[in-house]
Amino acid sequence: MERYARLVLSFAALLLALAPTALAGQADEAPLRIGVIDLDAAAFGSPAGQELAQQLTDFQQDLAAELQARQEAVRAVELRVAEADSLTVDEQRVLEREYQDALTAFQRYQQDKQEEATALQNDGRERIRAELAPVIEAIQAELDYDLILNATSPIIILFSERVDITQLVIDRLASESPGGS
């Protein structure tokens, strides 16, 4: 909630800073131009976003298969421990240790893969940012926007479809990508 309050205050300060320009009413001054973009939609619609989505899907599918195989191996050891009544105490300890080692290895593998997934996501986000930033800046300069807001921000109440540049960004990204038209 504190973060939301800071966002609202920051937006209010921005509006107050822009108010004199927007309300100056001078005949030779153009009205304030505001663009709105759904950054999530532009990111997911971008070539880098689509590539990241495919990479994450492939990663999750491979991980699910590997986790299942590893989990079955742990269960096999667990079953051997459960059926170890006829073993000596030392043999039972060795088997229980084998089970603990298998379980620890499984958990370590899960943690390593979670870190790998996080790194993949972070690298993908950086590629998306690198792809989006120059396109948004070029559109801002080309269309002379004074302000571009993110449509998914919790502080936007209403915006006109006329100022939504999301599809323009997606189209520009697609046309500028090596596989684009």
Short mmCIF file of C-alpha atoms in Angstrom, two decimals:
data_model
loop_
_atom_site.label_atom_id
_atom_site.label_comp_id
_atom_site.label_asym_id
_atom_site.label_seq_id
_atom_site.Cartn_x
_atom_site.Cartn_y
_atom_site.Cartn_z
CA MET A 1 0.00 0.00 0.00
CA GLU A 2 2.90 2.32 0.76
CA ARG A 3 4.25 1.75 -2.78
CA TYR A 4 0.85 2.64 -4.24
CA ALA A 5 0.74 5.84 -2.19
CA ARG A 6 4.21 6.81 -3.43
CA LEU A 7 3.12 6.16 -7.03
CA VAL A 8 0.04 8.33 -6.60
CA LEU A 9 2.10 11.12 -5.04
CA SER A 10 4.71 10.87 -7.80
CA PHE A 11 2.02 11.03 -10.48
CA ALA A 12 0.37 13.99 -8.73
CA ALA A 13 3.72 15.79 -8.62
CA LEU A 14 4.23 15.07 -12.32
CA LEU A 15 0.79 16.45 -13.17
CA LEU A 16 1.46 19.56 -11.09
CA ALA A 17 4.78 20.06 -12.87
CA LEU A 18 3.12 19.71 -16.27
CA ALA A 19 0.03 21.74 -15.42
CA PRO A 20 1.54 25.17 -16.18
CA THR A 21 2.59 23.99 -19.65
CA ALA A 22 -0.71 22.30 -20.37
CA LEU A 23 -2.82 25.15 -19.05
CA ALA A 24 -0.76 28.06 -20.34
CA GLY A 25 -3.38 28.69 -23.00
CA GLN A 26 -1.00 30.49 -25.30
CA ALA A 27 -2.15 30.37 -28.92
CA ASP A 28 1.28 29.44 -30.29
CA GLU A 29 1.78 26.60 -27.81
CA ALA A 30 0.63 23.14 -28.87
CA PRO A 31 -1.52 21.22 -26.43
CA LEU A 32 0.12 18.63 -24.29
CA ARG A 33 0.47 15.33 -26.20
CA ILE A 34 0.23 12.17 -24.14
CA GLY A 35 0.75 8.66 -25.43
CA VAL A 36 -0.36 5.52 -23.63
CA ILE A 37 1.28 2.13 -24.03
CA ASP A 38 0.52 -1.21 -22.49
CA LEU A 39 4.13 -2.20 -21.84
CA ASP A 40 3.17 -5.77 -20.99
CA ALA A 41 1.36 -6.24 -24.30
CA ALA A 42 4.20 -4.58 -26.23
CA ALA A 43 6.77 -6.73 -24.44
CA PHE A 44 4.85 -9.96 -25.07
CA GLY A 45 4.10 -8.93 -28.65
CA SER A 46 7.70 -8.06 -29.45
CA PRO A 47 9.99 -10.55 -31.19
CA ALA A 48 12.19 -10.72 -28.07
CA GLY A 49 9.09 -11.26 -25.92
CA GLN A 50 7.83 -14.05 -28.14
CA GLU A 51 11.28 -15.64 -28.15
CA LEU A 52 11.43 -15.44 -24.35
CA ALA A 53 7.97 -16.98 -24.03
CA GLN A 54 9.07 -19.90 -26.24
CA GLN A 55 12.32 -20.32 -24.30
CA LEU A 56 10.43 -20.38 -21.00
CA THR A 57 7.88 -22.87 -22.35
CA ASP A 58 10.64 -25.16 -23.60
CA PHE A 59 12.53 -24.80 -20.32
CA GLN A 60 9.44 -25.63 -18.26
CA GLN A 61 8.62 -28.68 -20.39
CA ASP A 62 12.17 -30.02 -20.15
CA LEU A 63 12.25 -29.30 -16.42
CA ALA A 64 8.93 -31.03 -15.78
CA ALA A 65 10.14 -34.18 -17.54
CA GLU A 66 13.47 -34.18 -15.69
CA LEU A 67 11.82 -33.48 -12.32
CA GLN A 68 9.43 -36.35 -12.85
CA ALA A 69 12.29 -38.73 -13.64
CA ARG A 70 14.28 -37.57 -10.62
CA GLN A 71 11.24 -37.76 -8.36
CA GLU A 72 10.59 -41.33 -9.48
CA ALA A 73 14.20 -42.23 -8.61
CA VAL A 74 13.72 -40.76 -5.12
CA ARG A 75 10.45 -42.69 -4.74
CA ALA A 76 12.19 -45.93 -5.74
CA VAL A 77 14.74 -45.45 -2.94
CA GLU A 78 11.93 -44.49 -0.57
CA LEU A 79 10.11 -47.73 -1.39
CA ARG A 80 13.26 -49.73 -0.76
CA VAL A 81 13.57 -48.04 2.65
CA ALA A 82 9.93 -48.85 3.45
CA GLU A 83 10.46 -52.51 2.54
CA ALA A 84 13.78 -52.83 4.39
CA ASP A 85 12.45 -54.75 7.39
CA SER A 86 14.54 -57.81 6.57
CA LEU A 87 17.80 -55.81 6.38
CA THR A 88 20.27 -55.42 9.18
CA VAL A 89 20.40 -52.13 11.08
CA ASP A 90 23.59 -51.11 9.23
CA GLU A 91 22.03 -51.93 5.85
CA GLN A 92 18.94 -49.90 6.81
CA ARG A 93 21.13 -46.92 7.77
CA VAL A 94 22.98 -47.13 4.45
CA LEU A 95 19.68 -47.26 2.59
CA GLU A 96 18.24 -44.34 4.61
CA ARG A 97 21.41 -42.36 3.86
CA GLU A 98 20.99 -43.16 0.18
CA TYR A 99 17.41 -41.89 0.38
CA GLN A 100 18.49 -38.65 2.12
CA ASP A 101 21.22 -38.13 -0.48
CA ALA A 102 18.74 -38.70 -3.32
CA LEU A 103 16.24 -36.32 -1.74
CA THR A 104 18.92 -33.65 -1.16
CA ALA A 105 20.12 -34.00 -4.77
CA PHE A 106 16.53 -33.64 -6.01
CA GLN A 107 15.98 -30.49 -3.93
CA ARG A 108 19.33 -29.03 -5.03
CA TYR A 109 18.44 -29.71 -8.66
CA GLN A 110 15.10 -27.94 -8.22
CA GLN A 111 16.82 -24.92 -6.64
CA ASP A 112 19.47 -24.78 -9.40
CA LYS A 113 16.78 -24.92 -12.08
CA GLN A 114 14.77 -22.19 -10.33
CA GLU A 115 17.87 -19.97 -10.39
CA GLU A 116 18.41 -20.85 -14.05
CA ALA A 117 14.79 -19.91 -14.85
CA THR A 118 15.18 -16.60 -13.03
CA ALA A 119 18.36 -15.83 -14.96
CA LEU A 120 16.61 -16.73 -18.23
CA GLN A 121 13.73 -14.39 -17.37
CA ASN A 122 16.06 -11.55 -16.35
CA ASP A 123 18.14 -11.89 -19.52
CA GLY A 124 14.95 -11.95 -21.58
CA ARG A 125 13.62 -8.83 -19.87
CA GLU A 126 16.87 -7.04 -20.64
CA ARG A 127 16.62 -8.03 -24.32
CA ILE A 128 13.01 -6.80 -24.38
CA ARG A 129 13.95 -3.48 -22.75
CA ALA A 130 16.80 -3.03 -25.23
CA GLU A 131 14.36 -3.70 -28.08
CA LEU A 132 11.51 -1.52 -26.77
CA ALA A 133 13.37 1.58 -25.59
CA PRO A 134 14.66 2.89 -28.93
CA VAL A 135 11.32 2.18 -30.66
CA ILE A 136 9.34 4.04 -28.00
CA GLU A 137 11.83 6.92 -28.08
CA ALA A 138 11.59 7.11 -31.89
CA ILE A 139 7.78 7.11 -31.77
CA GLN A 140 7.89 9.79 -29.08
CA ALA A 141 10.08 11.98 -31.25
CA GLU A 142 8.18 11.22 -34.46
CA LEU A 143 4.73 11.91 -33.02
CA ASP A 144 5.91 14.64 -30.65
CA TYR A 145 4.55 13.13 -27.45
CA ASP A 146 5.18 15.11 -24.31
CA LEU A 147 4.38 12.19 -22.04
CA ILE A 148 3.98 8.45 -22.53
CA LEU A 149 2.24 6.52 -19.77
CA ASN A 150 1.99 2.83 -19.11
CA ALA A 151 -1.64 1.78 -19.49
CA THR A 152 -1.34 -0.96 -16.88
CA SER A 153 -0.15 1.35 -14.12
CA PRO A 154 -2.62 1.48 -11.23
CA ILE A 155 -2.80 5.27 -11.37
CA ILE A 156 -4.27 5.61 -14.85
CA ILE A 157 -7.97 6.17 -14.63
CA LEU A 158 -8.96 6.65 -18.25
CA PHE A 159 -7.24 7.04 -21.59
CA SER A 160 -8.40 7.39 -25.13
CA GLU A 161 -7.71 4.67 -27.67
CA ARG A 162 -6.47 7.54 -29.83
CA VAL A 163 -3.32 7.86 -27.70
CA ASP A 164 -2.62 4.12 -27.26
CA ILE A 165 0.59 3.40 -29.19
CA THR A 166 0.91 -0.25 -28.13
CA GLN A 167 0.11 -1.74 -31.56
CA LEU A 168 2.33 0.82 -33.28
CA VAL A 169 5.25 -0.32 -31.09
CA ILE A 170 4.51 -4.00 -31.78
CA ASP A 171 4.24 -3.35 -35.53
CA ARG A 172 7.46 -1.34 -35.56
CA LEU A 173 9.29 -4.05 -33.61
CA ALA A 174 8.03 -6.71 -35.99
CA SER A 175 9.05 -4.72 -39.08
CA GLU A 176 12.51 -3.99 -37.65
CA SER A 177 13.25 -7.57 -36.55
CA PRO A 178 15.32 -9.80 -38.84
CA GLY A 179 12.32 -12.11 -39.42
CA GLY A 180 9.86 -9.22 -39.75
CA SER A 181 8.19 -7.96 -42.89
#
